[in-house]
């Protein structure tokens, strides 16, 4: 996606080795990709990559993160091969910030959400932010359509996970298999710089946009998530101590 750090040159060094086979989506400023990228935003790149995956399974790994379990892919593929009613499988990861490994991702989320990760994740779990980090996911290549609202989202992971939860069950295994590098220039780092009110509105827009995409099939789960998130903000953020503010937001949505 036109990075300036030499990523493309490094990828090309590995493209034709004996055991590594890489499909390179090399972009050109004047091509159709660039025009759509400008119109639809940075998530168009993510969508375009998924659409160009030709394998049976897809695993996600952003350039600043890394896997730690050499059997990560094999174990996950073995599970999905044996369990056709599952669309995806995930696990746990560690934080890396300023060169120091922090506590694991799932534990942090459980402390924040005060809910234990179940062994099988549903659409309702994911709307409630109960999902592991992107680096741990492996899923079937079954996503054929993205909602129009997708290009207005700030991050791609939650909409994708909701689409996968609609396709089948999602297995969570309590193993640490990757490291997530935290830094302020990442998508989540930028999101944290927004006001709590902006982030709440963004989250609500995302949930409602996804429910509309599914023909309002998940209205009950969506409404539950809106209420749950509102109560969480009332408890955690001094901006929301005045409940009338949250009432106005909920009435809008």
Short mmCIF file of C-alpha atoms in Angstrom, two decimals:
data_model
loop_
_atom_site.label_atom_id
_atom_site.label_comp_id
_atom_site.label_asym_id
_atom_site.label_seq_id
_atom_site.Cartn_x
_atom_site.Cartn_y
_atom_site.Cartn_z
CA UNK A 1 0.00 0.00 0.00
CA UNK A 2 2.76 2.44 -1.05
CA UNK A 3 4.79 2.17 2.15
CA UNK A 4 8.14 3.98 2.05
CA UNK A 5 10.16 1.64 4.27
CA UNK A 6 11.37 -0.80 1.62
CA UNK A 7 8.74 -3.45 2.40
CA UNK A 8 8.15 -4.31 -1.25
CA UNK A 9 11.86 -4.87 -1.94
CA UNK A 10 12.15 -7.17 1.08
CA UNK A 11 9.11 -9.19 0.01
CA UNK A 12 10.59 -9.61 -3.47
CA UNK A 13 13.72 -11.17 -1.95
CA UNK A 14 11.58 -14.03 -0.59
CA UNK A 15 9.12 -14.36 -3.46
CA UNK A 16 10.87 -17.18 -5.31
CA UNK A 17 12.56 -19.18 -2.58
CA UNK A 18 12.03 -22.95 -2.47
CA UNK A 19 9.68 -23.08 0.53
CA UNK A 20 8.03 -19.65 0.50
CA UNK A 21 5.52 -18.68 -2.17
CA UNK A 22 4.28 -15.11 -2.09
CA UNK A 23 1.67 -13.45 -4.27
CA UNK A 24 2.71 -9.81 -4.45
CA UNK A 25 0.02 -7.21 -5.09
CA UNK A 26 2.32 -4.57 -6.51
CA UNK A 27 0.49 -1.26 -6.80
CA UNK A 28 0.90 1.40 -9.44
CA UNK A 29 -0.09 5.02 -8.81
CA UNK A 30 -1.91 5.21 -12.15
CA UNK A 31 -3.88 1.97 -11.89
CA UNK A 32 -7.51 1.27 -10.96
CA UNK A 33 -6.47 0.28 -7.41
CA UNK A 34 -5.11 3.71 -6.61
CA UNK A 35 -8.28 5.46 -7.80
CA UNK A 36 -10.49 3.23 -5.61
CA UNK A 37 -8.04 3.53 -2.71
CA UNK A 38 -8.39 7.31 -2.80
CA UNK A 39 -12.19 7.19 -2.99
CA UNK A 40 -12.82 4.45 -0.42
CA UNK A 41 -10.00 5.00 2.07
CA UNK A 42 -7.28 2.83 3.54
CA UNK A 43 -9.62 -0.11 4.25
CA UNK A 44 -9.94 -0.64 0.52
CA UNK A 45 -6.42 -2.10 0.66
CA UNK A 46 -7.52 -4.63 3.29
CA UNK A 47 -10.61 -5.61 1.28
CA UNK A 48 -8.55 -5.93 -1.90
CA UNK A 49 -6.05 -8.24 -0.18
CA UNK A 50 -8.81 -10.53 1.13
CA UNK A 51 -10.36 -10.65 -2.34
CA UNK A 52 -7.01 -11.69 -3.81
CA UNK A 53 -6.50 -14.61 -1.41
CA UNK A 54 -6.92 -17.83 -3.40
CA UNK A 55 -6.19 -20.38 -0.65
CA UNK A 56 -8.65 -22.38 1.40
CA UNK A 57 -7.69 -20.55 4.62
CA UNK A 58 -6.57 -17.03 5.49
CA UNK A 59 -4.38 -15.89 8.40
CA UNK A 60 -3.79 -12.24 9.27
CA UNK A 61 -0.45 -10.74 10.30
CA UNK A 62 0.22 -6.99 10.24
CA UNK A 63 3.75 -5.90 9.50
CA UNK A 64 4.56 -4.75 13.03
CA UNK A 65 3.39 -7.96 14.76
CA UNK A 66 4.78 -11.51 14.73
CA UNK A 67 3.87 -15.13 15.45
CA UNK A 68 5.71 -17.06 18.18
CA UNK A 69 4.38 -20.61 17.77
CA UNK A 70 6.01 -22.44 14.81
CA UNK A 71 2.99 -24.77 14.65
CA UNK A 72 0.44 -21.94 14.73
CA UNK A 73 -0.86 -22.42 11.20
CA UNK A 74 -0.74 -26.22 11.21
CA UNK A 75 -2.68 -26.60 14.47
CA UNK A 76 -5.33 -24.16 13.36
CA UNK A 77 -5.76 -25.72 9.93
CA UNK A 78 -6.01 -29.17 11.50
CA UNK A 79 -8.84 -27.94 13.74
CA UNK A 80 -10.84 -26.39 10.90
CA UNK A 81 -10.32 -29.45 8.71
CA UNK A 82 -11.85 -31.59 11.46
CA UNK A 83 -14.67 -29.17 12.43
CA UNK A 84 -16.63 -28.01 9.40
CA UNK A 85 -19.18 -26.07 11.47
CA UNK A 86 -16.47 -23.58 12.53
CA UNK A 87 -15.56 -20.64 10.32
CA UNK A 88 -12.51 -19.50 12.30
CA UNK A 89 -10.11 -20.28 15.13
CA UNK A 90 -8.24 -17.84 17.40
CA UNK A 91 -5.95 -17.82 20.44
CA UNK A 92 -4.13 -15.38 22.73
CA UNK A 93 -1.26 -12.95 22.16
CA UNK A 94 1.21 -10.83 24.15
CA UNK A 95 1.71 -7.05 24.13
CA UNK A 96 5.07 -5.56 23.18
CA UNK A 97 5.49 -1.89 24.07
CA UNK A 98 8.74 0.07 24.01
CA UNK A 99 10.72 -3.15 23.79
CA UNK A 100 9.07 -4.77 26.82
CA UNK A 101 6.69 -7.76 26.70
CA UNK A 102 3.55 -6.90 28.67
CA UNK A 103 0.68 -9.05 29.89
CA UNK A 104 -1.37 -11.09 27.47
CA UNK A 105 -4.13 -9.61 25.35
CA UNK A 106 -7.03 -11.81 26.47
CA UNK A 107 -6.27 -11.28 30.16
CA UNK A 108 -6.28 -7.51 29.62
CA UNK A 109 -9.61 -7.69 27.83
CA UNK A 110 -11.14 -9.92 30.50
CA UNK A 111 -10.08 -7.46 33.20
CA UNK A 112 -11.58 -4.58 31.24
CA UNK A 113 -14.81 -6.31 30.20
CA UNK A 114 -15.11 -8.41 33.37
CA UNK A 115 -16.12 -11.41 31.26
CA UNK A 116 -14.21 -14.66 30.71
CA UNK A 117 -13.43 -15.70 27.14
CA UNK A 118 -15.65 -18.67 26.24
CA UNK A 119 -14.22 -21.57 24.19
CA UNK A 120 -16.68 -20.72 21.39
CA UNK A 121 -17.24 -17.09 20.37
CA UNK A 122 -20.54 -15.88 18.89
CA UNK A 123 -21.73 -12.75 17.10
CA UNK A 124 -22.95 -11.39 20.45
CA UNK A 125 -19.52 -11.91 22.04
CA UNK A 126 -17.79 -10.01 19.24
CA UNK A 127 -20.23 -7.07 19.39
CA UNK A 128 -19.31 -6.87 23.08
CA UNK A 129 -15.59 -6.60 22.09
CA UNK A 130 -14.92 -10.13 23.31
CA UNK A 131 -12.52 -11.26 20.60
CA UNK A 132 -8.77 -12.03 20.51
CA UNK A 133 -6.19 -10.02 18.61
CA UNK A 134 -6.04 -10.10 14.80
CA UNK A 135 -2.67 -11.91 14.72
CA UNK A 136 -4.19 -15.06 16.20
CA UNK A 137 -6.99 -15.61 13.68
CA UNK A 138 -7.13 -18.22 10.95
CA UNK A 139 -10.37 -18.52 9.01
CA UNK A 140 -11.98 -20.09 6.00
CA UNK A 141 -11.84 -18.13 2.76
CA UNK A 142 -15.60 -17.51 2.80
CA UNK A 143 -15.96 -13.71 2.78
CA UNK A 144 -17.40 -12.75 -0.61
CA UNK A 145 -19.00 -9.40 0.13
CA UNK A 146 -18.21 -6.41 2.32
CA UNK A 147 -20.81 -3.90 3.56
CA UNK A 148 -20.79 -0.51 1.88
CA UNK A 149 -20.30 1.05 5.32
CA UNK A 150 -17.03 -0.92 5.71
CA UNK A 151 -15.00 1.85 4.07
CA UNK A 152 -16.13 4.33 6.70
CA UNK A 153 -14.81 2.17 9.54
CA UNK A 154 -11.55 3.05 11.28
CA UNK A 155 -10.43 -0.56 11.74
CA UNK A 156 -11.14 -3.70 9.74
CA UNK A 157 -10.86 -6.42 12.36
CA UNK A 158 -14.19 -6.19 14.17
CA UNK A 159 -16.36 -6.02 10.99
CA UNK A 160 -14.43 -8.97 9.56
CA UNK A 161 -14.87 -11.01 12.76
CA UNK A 162 -18.61 -10.28 12.76
CA UNK A 163 -18.83 -11.53 9.17
CA UNK A 164 -16.99 -14.70 10.17
CA UNK A 165 -19.25 -15.22 13.19
CA UNK A 166 -22.19 -15.05 10.78
CA UNK A 167 -20.61 -17.84 8.71
CA UNK A 168 -20.09 -20.32 11.57
CA UNK A 169 -18.76 -20.83 15.08
CA UNK A 170 -15.45 -19.30 16.17
CA UNK A 171 -13.12 -21.41 18.33
CA UNK A 172 -10.95 -19.81 21.01
CA UNK A 173 -7.95 -21.79 22.33
CA UNK A 174 -6.19 -20.54 25.48
CA UNK A 175 -2.65 -20.52 24.08
CA UNK A 176 -0.28 -17.62 23.39
CA UNK A 177 0.79 -17.78 19.75
CA UNK A 178 1.78 -14.23 18.76
CA UNK A 179 3.02 -10.80 19.82
CA UNK A 180 1.14 -7.55 19.21
CA UNK A 181 3.36 -4.48 18.98
CA UNK A 182 1.74 -1.39 20.52
CA UNK A 183 2.74 2.06 19.27
CA UNK A 184 1.06 5.43 18.87
CA UNK A 185 1.28 5.42 15.06
CA UNK A 186 -0.82 2.25 14.78
CA UNK A 187 -4.56 2.30 14.06
CA UNK A 188 -5.55 1.69 17.68
CA UNK A 189 -3.04 4.24 18.92
CA UNK A 190 -4.66 6.85 16.70
CA UNK A 191 -8.13 5.78 17.80
CA UNK A 192 -7.17 6.36 21.45
CA UNK A 193 -6.42 9.99 20.64
CA UNK A 194 -10.10 10.61 19.80
CA UNK A 195 -12.52 11.83 22.44
CA UNK A 196 -14.50 9.12 24.27
CA UNK A 197 -17.68 10.54 22.73
CA UNK A 198 -16.26 10.23 19.20
CA UNK A 199 -15.18 6.65 19.83
CA UNK A 200 -18.57 5.72 21.28
CA UNK A 201 -20.35 7.13 18.22
CA UNK A 202 -17.92 5.35 15.91
CA UNK A 203 -18.50 2.04 17.68
CA UNK A 204 -22.27 2.44 17.49
CA UNK A 205 -22.11 3.32 13.79
CA UNK A 206 -20.05 0.20 13.15
CA UNK A 207 -22.45 -2.14 14.99
CA UNK A 208 -25.52 -0.67 13.34
CA UNK A 209 -23.89 -0.69 9.90
CA UNK A 210 -23.03 -4.37 10.27
CA UNK A 211 -26.54 -5.25 11.48
CA UNK A 212 -28.02 -3.47 8.45
CA UNK A 213 -25.65 -5.46 6.22
CA UNK A 214 -27.10 -8.68 7.67
CA UNK A 215 -30.68 -7.55 7.07
CA UNK A 216 -31.21 -6.60 10.75
CA UNK A 217 -30.74 -10.24 11.73
CA UNK A 218 -28.70 -9.24 14.77
CA UNK A 219 -30.83 -6.39 16.11
CA UNK A 220 -31.16 -7.95 19.57
CA UNK A 221 -27.41 -8.53 19.87
CA UNK A 222 -26.72 -5.00 18.59
CA UNK A 223 -29.09 -3.32 21.04
CA UNK A 224 -27.58 -5.32 23.90
CA UNK A 225 -24.09 -4.14 22.89
CA UNK A 226 -25.19 -0.49 22.68
CA UNK A 227 -26.59 -0.62 26.22
CA UNK A 228 -23.62 -2.56 27.57
CA UNK A 229 -21.12 -0.11 26.09
CA UNK A 230 -23.07 2.88 27.41
CA UNK A 231 -23.01 1.50 30.95
CA UNK A 232 -19.28 0.82 30.64
CA UNK A 233 -18.62 4.43 29.64
CA UNK A 234 -20.75 5.71 32.49
CA UNK A 235 -18.66 3.69 34.92
CA UNK A 236 -15.23 4.37 33.46
CA UNK A 237 -15.09 7.85 31.97
CA UNK A 238 -15.75 11.08 33.87
CA UNK A 239 -17.11 12.65 30.67
CA UNK A 240 -20.08 10.31 30.93
CA UNK A 241 -20.91 10.78 34.62
CA UNK A 242 -23.89 12.81 33.45
CA UNK A 243 -26.28 10.06 32.35
CA UNK A 244 -28.31 12.51 30.24
CA UNK A 245 -25.40 12.63 27.76
CA UNK A 246 -25.60 8.88 27.25
CA UNK A 247 -29.40 9.03 26.99
CA UNK A 248 -29.08 11.48 24.09
CA UNK A 249 -26.63 9.17 22.31
CA UNK A 250 -28.79 6.09 22.84
CA UNK A 251 -31.89 7.93 21.64
CA UNK A 252 -30.08 8.83 18.41
CA UNK A 253 -29.11 5.22 17.73
#
